[in-house]
PDB file of C-alpha atoms in Angstrom:
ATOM      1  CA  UNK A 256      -0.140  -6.281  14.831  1.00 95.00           C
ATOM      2  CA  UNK A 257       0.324  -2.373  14.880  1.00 97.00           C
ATOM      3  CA  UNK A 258      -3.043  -0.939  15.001  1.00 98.00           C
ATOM      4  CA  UNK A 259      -3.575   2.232  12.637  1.00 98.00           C
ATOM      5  CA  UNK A 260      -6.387   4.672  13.430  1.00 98.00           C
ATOM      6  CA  UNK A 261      -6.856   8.368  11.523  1.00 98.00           C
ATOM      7  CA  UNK A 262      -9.123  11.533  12.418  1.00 98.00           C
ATOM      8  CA  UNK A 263     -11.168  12.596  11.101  1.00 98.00           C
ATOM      9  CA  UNK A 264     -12.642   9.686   8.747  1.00 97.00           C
ATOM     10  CA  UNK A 265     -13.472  12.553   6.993  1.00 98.00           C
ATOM     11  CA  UNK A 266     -13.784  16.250   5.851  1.00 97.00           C
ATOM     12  CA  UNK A 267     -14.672  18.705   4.064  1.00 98.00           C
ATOM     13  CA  UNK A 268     -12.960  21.965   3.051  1.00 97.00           C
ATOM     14  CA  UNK A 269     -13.192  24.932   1.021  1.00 97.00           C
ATOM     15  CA  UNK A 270     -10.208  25.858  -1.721  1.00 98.00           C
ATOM     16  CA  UNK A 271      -7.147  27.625   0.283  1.00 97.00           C
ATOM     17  CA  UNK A 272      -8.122  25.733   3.619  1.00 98.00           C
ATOM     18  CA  UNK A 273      -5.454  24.602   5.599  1.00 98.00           C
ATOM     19  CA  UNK A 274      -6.209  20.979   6.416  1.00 98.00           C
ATOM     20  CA  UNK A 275      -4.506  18.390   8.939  1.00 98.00           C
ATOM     21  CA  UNK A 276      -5.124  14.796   8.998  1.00 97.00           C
ATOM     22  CA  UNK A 277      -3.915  12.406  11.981  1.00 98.00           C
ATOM     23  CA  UNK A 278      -2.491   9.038  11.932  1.00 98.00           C
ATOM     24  CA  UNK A 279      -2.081   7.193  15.328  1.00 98.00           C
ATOM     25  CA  UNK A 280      -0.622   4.118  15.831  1.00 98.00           C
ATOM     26  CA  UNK A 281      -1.385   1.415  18.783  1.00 98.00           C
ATOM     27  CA  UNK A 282       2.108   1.459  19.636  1.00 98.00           C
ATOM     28  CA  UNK A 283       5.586   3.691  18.781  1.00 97.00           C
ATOM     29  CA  UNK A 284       6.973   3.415  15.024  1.00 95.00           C
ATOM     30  CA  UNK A 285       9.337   5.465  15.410  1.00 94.00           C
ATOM     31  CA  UNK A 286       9.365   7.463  11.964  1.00 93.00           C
ATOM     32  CA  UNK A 287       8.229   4.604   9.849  1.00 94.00           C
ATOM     33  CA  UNK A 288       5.178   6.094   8.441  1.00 96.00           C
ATOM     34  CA  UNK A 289       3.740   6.454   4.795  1.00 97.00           C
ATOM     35  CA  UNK A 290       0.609   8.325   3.392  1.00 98.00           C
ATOM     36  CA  UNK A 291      -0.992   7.728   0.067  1.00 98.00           C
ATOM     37  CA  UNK A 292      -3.844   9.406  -1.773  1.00 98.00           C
ATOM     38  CA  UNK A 293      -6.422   7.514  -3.564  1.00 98.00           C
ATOM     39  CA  UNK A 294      -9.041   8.894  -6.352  1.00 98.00           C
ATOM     40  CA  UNK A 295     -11.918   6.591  -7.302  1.00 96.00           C
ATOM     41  CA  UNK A 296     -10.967   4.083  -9.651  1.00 95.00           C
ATOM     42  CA  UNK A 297      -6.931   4.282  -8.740  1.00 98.00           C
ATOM     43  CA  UNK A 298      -4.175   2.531  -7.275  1.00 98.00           C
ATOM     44  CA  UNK A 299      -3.144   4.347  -3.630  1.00 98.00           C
ATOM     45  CA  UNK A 300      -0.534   6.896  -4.421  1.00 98.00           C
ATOM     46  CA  UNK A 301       2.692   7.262  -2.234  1.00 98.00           C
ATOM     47  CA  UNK A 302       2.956  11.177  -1.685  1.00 98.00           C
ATOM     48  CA  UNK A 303       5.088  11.011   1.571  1.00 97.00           C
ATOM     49  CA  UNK A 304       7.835   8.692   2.846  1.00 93.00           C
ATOM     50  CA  UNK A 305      10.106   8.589   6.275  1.00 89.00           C
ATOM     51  CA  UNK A 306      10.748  11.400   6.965  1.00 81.00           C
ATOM     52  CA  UNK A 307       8.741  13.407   6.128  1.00 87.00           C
ATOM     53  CA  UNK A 308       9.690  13.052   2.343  1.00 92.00           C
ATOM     54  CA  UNK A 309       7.668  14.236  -0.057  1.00 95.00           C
ATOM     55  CA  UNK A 310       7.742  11.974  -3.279  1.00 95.00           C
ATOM     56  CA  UNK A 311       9.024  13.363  -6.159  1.00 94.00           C
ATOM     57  CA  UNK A 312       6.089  15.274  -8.252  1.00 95.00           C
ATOM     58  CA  UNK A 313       3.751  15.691  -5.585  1.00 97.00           C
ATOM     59  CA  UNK A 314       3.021  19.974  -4.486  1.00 97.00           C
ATOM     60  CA  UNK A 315       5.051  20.999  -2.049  1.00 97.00           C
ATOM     61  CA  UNK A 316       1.462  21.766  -0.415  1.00 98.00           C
ATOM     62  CA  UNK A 317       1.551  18.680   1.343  1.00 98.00           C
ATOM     63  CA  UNK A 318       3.851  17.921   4.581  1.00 97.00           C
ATOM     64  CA  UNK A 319       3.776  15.318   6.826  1.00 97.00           C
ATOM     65  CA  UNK A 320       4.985  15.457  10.684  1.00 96.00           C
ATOM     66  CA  UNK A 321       5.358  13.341  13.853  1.00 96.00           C
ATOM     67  CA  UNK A 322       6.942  10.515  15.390  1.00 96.00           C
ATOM     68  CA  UNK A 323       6.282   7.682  17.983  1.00 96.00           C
ATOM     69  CA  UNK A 324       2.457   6.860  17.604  1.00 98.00           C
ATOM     70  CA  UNK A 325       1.087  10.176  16.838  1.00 98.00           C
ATOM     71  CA  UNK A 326       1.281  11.609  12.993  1.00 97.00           C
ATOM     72  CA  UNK A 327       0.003  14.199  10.833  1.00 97.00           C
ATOM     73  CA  UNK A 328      -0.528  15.151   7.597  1.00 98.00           C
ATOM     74  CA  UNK A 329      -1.479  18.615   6.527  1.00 98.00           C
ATOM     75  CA  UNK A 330      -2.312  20.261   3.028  1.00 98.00           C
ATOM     76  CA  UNK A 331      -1.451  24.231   3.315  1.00 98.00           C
ATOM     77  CA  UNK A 332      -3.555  25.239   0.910  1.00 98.00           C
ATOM     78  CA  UNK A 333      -6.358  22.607  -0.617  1.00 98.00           C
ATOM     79  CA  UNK A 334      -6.944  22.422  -4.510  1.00 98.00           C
ATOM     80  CA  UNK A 335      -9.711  20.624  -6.465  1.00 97.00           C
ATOM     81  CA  UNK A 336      -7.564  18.258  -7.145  1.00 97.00           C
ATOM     82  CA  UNK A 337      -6.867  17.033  -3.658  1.00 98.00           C
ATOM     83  CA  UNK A 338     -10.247  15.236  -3.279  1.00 98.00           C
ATOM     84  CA  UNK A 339      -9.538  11.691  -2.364  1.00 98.00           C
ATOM     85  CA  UNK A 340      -9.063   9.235   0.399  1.00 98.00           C
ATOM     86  CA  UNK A 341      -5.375   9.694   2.516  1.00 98.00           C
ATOM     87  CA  UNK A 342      -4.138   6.604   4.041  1.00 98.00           C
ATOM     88  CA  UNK A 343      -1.035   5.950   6.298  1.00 98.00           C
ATOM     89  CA  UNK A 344       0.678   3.101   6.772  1.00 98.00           C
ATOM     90  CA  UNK A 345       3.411   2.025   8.917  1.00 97.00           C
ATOM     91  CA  UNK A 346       6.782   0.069   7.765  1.00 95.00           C
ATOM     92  CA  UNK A 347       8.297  -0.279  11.496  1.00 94.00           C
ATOM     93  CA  UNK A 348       7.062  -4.194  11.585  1.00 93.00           C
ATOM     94  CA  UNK A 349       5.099  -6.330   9.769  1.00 92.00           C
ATOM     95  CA  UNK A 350       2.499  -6.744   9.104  1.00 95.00           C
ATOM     96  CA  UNK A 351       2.587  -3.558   7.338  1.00 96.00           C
ATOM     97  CA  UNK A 352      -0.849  -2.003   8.249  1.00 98.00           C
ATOM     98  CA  UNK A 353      -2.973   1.309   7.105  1.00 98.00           C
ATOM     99  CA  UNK A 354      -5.047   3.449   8.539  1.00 98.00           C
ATOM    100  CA  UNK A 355      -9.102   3.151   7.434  1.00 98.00           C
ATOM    101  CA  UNK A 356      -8.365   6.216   5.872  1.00 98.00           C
ATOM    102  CA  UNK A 357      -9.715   9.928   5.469  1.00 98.00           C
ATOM    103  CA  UNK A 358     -11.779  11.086   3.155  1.00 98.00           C
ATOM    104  CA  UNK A 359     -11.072  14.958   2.393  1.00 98.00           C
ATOM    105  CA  UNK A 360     -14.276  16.350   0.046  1.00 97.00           C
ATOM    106  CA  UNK A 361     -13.527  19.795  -2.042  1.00 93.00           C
ATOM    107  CA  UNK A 362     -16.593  21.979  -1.703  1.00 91.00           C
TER     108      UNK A 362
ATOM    109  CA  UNK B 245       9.006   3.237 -16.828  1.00 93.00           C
ATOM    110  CA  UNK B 246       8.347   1.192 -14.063  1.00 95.00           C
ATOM    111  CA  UNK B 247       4.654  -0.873 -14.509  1.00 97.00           C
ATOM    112  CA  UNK B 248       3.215  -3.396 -12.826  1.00 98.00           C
ATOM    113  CA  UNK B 249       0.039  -5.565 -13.837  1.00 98.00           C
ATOM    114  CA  UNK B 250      -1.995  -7.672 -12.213  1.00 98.00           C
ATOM    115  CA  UNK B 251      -3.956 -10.593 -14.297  1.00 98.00           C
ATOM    116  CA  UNK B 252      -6.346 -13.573 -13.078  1.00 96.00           C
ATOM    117  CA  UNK B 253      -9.879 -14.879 -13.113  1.00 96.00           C
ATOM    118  CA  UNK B 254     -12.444 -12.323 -12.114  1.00 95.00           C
ATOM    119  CA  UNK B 255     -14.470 -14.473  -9.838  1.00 98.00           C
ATOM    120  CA  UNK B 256     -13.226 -17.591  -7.901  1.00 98.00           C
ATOM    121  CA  UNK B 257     -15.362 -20.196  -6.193  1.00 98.00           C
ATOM    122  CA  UNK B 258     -15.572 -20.369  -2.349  1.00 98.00           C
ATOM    123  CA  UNK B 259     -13.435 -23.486  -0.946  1.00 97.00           C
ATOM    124  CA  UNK B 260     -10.718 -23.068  -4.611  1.00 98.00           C
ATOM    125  CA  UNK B 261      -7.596 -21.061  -4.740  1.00 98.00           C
ATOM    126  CA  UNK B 262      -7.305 -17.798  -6.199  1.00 98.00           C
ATOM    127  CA  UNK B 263      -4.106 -17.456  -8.074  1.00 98.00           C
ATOM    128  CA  UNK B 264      -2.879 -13.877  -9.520  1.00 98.00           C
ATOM    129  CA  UNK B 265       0.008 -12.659 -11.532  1.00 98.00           C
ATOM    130  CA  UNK B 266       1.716  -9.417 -11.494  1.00 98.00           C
ATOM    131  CA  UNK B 267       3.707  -8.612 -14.460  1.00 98.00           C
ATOM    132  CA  UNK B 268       6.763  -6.252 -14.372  1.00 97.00           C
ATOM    133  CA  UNK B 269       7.838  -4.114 -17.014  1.00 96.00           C
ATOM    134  CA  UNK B 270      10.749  -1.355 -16.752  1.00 95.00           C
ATOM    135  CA  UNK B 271      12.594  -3.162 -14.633  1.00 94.00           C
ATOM    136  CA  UNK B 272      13.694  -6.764 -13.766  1.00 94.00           C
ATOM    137  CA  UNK B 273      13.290  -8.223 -11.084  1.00 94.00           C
ATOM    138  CA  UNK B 274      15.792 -10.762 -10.699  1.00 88.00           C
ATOM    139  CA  UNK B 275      18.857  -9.563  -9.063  1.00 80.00           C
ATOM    140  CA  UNK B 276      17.385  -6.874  -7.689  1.00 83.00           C
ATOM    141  CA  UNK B 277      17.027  -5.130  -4.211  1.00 86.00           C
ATOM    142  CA  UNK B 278      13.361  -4.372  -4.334  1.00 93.00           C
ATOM    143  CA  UNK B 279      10.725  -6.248  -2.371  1.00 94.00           C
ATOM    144  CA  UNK B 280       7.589  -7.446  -4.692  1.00 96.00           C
ATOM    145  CA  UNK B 281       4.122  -6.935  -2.882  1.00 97.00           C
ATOM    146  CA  UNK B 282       0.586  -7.985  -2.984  1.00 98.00           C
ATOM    147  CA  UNK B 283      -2.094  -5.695  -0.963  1.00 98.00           C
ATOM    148  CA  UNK B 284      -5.913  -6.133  -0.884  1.00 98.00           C
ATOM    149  CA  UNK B 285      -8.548  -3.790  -0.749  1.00 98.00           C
ATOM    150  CA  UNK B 286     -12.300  -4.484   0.575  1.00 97.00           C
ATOM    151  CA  UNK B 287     -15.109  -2.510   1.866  1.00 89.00           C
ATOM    152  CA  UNK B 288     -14.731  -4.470   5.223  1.00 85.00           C
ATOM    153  CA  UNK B 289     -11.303  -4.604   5.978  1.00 89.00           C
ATOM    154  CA  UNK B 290      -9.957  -1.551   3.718  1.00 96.00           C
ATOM    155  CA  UNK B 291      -5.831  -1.828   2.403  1.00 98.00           C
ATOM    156  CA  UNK B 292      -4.499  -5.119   3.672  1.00 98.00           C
ATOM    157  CA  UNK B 293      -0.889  -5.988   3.338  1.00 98.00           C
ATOM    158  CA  UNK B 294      -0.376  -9.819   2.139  1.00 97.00           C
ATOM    159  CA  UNK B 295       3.077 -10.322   1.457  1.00 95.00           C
ATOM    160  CA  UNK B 296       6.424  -8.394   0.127  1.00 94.00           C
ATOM    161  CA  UNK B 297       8.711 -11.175  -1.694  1.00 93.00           C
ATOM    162  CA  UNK B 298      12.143 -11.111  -2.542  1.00 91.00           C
ATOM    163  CA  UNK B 299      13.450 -12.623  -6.240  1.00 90.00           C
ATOM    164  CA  UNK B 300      14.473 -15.100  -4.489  1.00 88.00           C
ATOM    165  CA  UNK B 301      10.987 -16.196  -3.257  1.00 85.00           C
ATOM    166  CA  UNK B 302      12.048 -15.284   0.562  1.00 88.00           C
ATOM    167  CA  UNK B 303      10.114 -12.682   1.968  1.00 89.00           C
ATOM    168  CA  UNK B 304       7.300 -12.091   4.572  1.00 90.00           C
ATOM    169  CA  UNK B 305       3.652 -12.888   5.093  1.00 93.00           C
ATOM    170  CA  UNK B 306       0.871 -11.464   6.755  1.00 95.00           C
ATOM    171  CA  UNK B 307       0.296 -13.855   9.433  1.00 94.00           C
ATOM    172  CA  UNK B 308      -3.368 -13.249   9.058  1.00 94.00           C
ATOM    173  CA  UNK B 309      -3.106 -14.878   5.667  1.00 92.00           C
ATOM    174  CA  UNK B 310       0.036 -17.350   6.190  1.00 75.00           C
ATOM    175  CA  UNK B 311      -1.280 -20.650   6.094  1.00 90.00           C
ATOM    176  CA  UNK B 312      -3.239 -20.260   3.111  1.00 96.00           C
ATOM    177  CA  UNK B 313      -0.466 -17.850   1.032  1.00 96.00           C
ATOM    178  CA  UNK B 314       2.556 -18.522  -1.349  1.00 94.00           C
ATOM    179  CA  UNK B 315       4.093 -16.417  -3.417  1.00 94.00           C
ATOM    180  CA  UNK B 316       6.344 -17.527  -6.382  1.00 94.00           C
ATOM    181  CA  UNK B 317       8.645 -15.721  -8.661  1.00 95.00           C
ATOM    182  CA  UNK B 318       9.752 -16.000 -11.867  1.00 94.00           C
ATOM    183  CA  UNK B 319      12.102 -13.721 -13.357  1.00 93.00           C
ATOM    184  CA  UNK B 320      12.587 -15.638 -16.702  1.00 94.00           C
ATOM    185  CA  UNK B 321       8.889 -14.263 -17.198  1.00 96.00           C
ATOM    186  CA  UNK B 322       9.575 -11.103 -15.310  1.00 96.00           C
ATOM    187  CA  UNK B 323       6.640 -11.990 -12.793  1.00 97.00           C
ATOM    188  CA  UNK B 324       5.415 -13.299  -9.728  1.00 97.00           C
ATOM    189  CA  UNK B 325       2.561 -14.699  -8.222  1.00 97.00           C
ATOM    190  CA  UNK B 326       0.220 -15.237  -5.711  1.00 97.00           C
ATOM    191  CA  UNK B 327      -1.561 -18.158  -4.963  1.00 97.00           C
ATOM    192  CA  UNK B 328      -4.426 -17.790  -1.780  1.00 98.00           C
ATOM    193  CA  UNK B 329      -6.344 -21.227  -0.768  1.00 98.00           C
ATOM    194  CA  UNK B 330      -9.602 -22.187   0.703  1.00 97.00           C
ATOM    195  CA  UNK B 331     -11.175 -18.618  -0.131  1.00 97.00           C
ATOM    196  CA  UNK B 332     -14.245 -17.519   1.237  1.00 97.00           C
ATOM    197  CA  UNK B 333     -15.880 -14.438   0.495  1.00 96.00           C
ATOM    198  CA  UNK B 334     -14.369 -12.470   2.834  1.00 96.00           C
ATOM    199  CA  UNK B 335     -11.073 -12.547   0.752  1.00 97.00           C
ATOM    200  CA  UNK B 336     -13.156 -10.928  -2.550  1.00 98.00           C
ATOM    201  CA  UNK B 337     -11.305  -7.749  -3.167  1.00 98.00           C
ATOM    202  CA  UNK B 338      -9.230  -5.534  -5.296  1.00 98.00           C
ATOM    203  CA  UNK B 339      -6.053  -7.408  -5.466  1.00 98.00           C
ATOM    204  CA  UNK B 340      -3.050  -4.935  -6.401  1.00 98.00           C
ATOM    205  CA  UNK B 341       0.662  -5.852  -6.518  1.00 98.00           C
ATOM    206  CA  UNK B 342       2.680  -3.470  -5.663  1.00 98.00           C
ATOM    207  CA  UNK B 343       7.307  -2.486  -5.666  1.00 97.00           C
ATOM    208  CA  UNK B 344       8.214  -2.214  -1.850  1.00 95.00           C
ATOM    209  CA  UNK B 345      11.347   0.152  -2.270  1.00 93.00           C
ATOM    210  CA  UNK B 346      13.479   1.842   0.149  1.00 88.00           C
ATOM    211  CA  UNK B 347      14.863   4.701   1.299  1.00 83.00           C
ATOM    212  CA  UNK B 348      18.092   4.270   3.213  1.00 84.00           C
ATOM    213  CA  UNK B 349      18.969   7.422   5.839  1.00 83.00           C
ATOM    214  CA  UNK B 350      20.902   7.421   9.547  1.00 83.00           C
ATOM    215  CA  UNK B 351      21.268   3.777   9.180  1.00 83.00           C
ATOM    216  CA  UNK B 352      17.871   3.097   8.804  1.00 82.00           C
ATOM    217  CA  UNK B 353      16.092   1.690   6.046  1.00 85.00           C
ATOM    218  CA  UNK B 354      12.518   2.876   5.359  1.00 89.00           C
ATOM    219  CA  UNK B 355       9.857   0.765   3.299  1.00 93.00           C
ATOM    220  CA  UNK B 356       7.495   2.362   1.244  1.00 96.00           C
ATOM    221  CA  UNK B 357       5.073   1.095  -1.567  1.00 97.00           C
ATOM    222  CA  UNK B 358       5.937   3.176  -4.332  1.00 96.00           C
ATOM    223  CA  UNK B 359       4.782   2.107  -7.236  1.00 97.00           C
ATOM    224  CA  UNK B 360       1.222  -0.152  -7.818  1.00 98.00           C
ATOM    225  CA  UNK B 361      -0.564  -1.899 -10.449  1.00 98.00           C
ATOM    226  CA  UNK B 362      -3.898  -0.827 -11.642  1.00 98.00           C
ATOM    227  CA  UNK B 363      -5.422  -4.003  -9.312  1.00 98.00           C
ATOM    228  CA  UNK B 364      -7.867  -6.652 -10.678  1.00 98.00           C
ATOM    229  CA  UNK B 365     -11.006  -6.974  -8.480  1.00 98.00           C
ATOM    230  CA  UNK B 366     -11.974 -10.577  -7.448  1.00 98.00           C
ATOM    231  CA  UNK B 367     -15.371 -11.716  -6.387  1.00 98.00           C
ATOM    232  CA  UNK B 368     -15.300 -15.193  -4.391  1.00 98.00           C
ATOM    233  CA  UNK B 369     -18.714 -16.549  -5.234  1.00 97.00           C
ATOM    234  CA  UNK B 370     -20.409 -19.964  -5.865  1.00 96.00           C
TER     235      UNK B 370
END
């Protein structure tokens, strides 16, 4: 199995930070890599898709980057509304598998 | 509009099999080219991929989970299921089914769950 691991498990930022999460996986994926957000009480989200897609709806404040085993994803500027847990997950093999996740906390 | 629905008893015995439904409405799912999914959620083991199914019932497993796993699919009813044996309390969870849809580019096809039921949480308890 394809070993996810993210950094940090979590964070917090002020409104108008620029914030990066990372995604690493045990071995290369290539560009097979998702991220959702999750808010309490919700289904994960998909925001990005391969590569580098951003899903239809979601601010143009989120971007993704990377390749191989090594993978970020970055909010330019963070908004109230972006408090919730990011996960990635990889669709090179399967098992599909996710990161533990990041927490990112609005102060 | 795309929705998905999960259903099934709240709380399931240790040793019994936990069977789930996910309901599809928006879209059928027979004849189509979407993979159907089931994913878990715990404190322990966070998101845990369990199987994407075909209409056709073919599809993968998590190996993990394999011998005690099967999916089935109806598409008269617009549904599928999941059906998880011998469950202990490690497998209480949030349960959430889930559309595994693509995105084909280069030659490549890219997986991605993109749309998810509201889950139904399942306590495995005597």
């Amino acid at each position: 199995d394809i070993q996810m691991t993210q950094s940090p498990s979590s964070l917090s930022a002020s409104v108008g930070d620029r914030v990066t999460i990372t995604c690493r996986a045990s071995q290369s994926v290539t560009s097979y890599m998702n991220w959702y957000q999750q808010k309490p009480g919700q289904p994960p989200k998909l925001i990005i898709y391969p590569v580098g897609n951003l899903r239809s709806g979601v601010p143009s404040r989120f971007s993704a980057s990377g390749s191989g085993t090594d993978f970020t994803l970055t909010i330019s500027s963070l908004q109230p509304e972006d408090c919730a847990i990011y996960y990635c997950q990889q669709s090179f093999s399967t098992p599909r598998t996710f990161g533990p996740g990041t927490r990112i906390e609005v102060k | 509009q795309l929705q998905l629905r999960e259903s099934g008893p709240g709380l399931v015995k240790p040793t019994e099999t936990l069977s789930l439904t996910c309901t599809v409405s928006g879209q059928s799912i027979g004849g189509s080219s979407f993979y159907w999914a089931w994913i878990r959620q715990s404190p322990g083991k966070g998101l845990e991929w369990i199987s994407d199914t075909f209409f056709s019932g073919t599809g993968f497993y998590n190996p993990s989970l394999k011998n005690r796993v099967s999916i089935s699919v109806d598409t008269t009813k617009n549904h599928f299921s999941l059906n998880l044996a011998s469950v202990t309390a490690a497998d209480t969870a949030v349960y959430y089914c889930a559309r595994s849809s693509y995105y084909e580019t280069g030659g490549f096809s890219y997986y991605y769950f993109d749309v998810w039921g509201r889950g139904t949480r399942v306590l495995v308890s005597s």
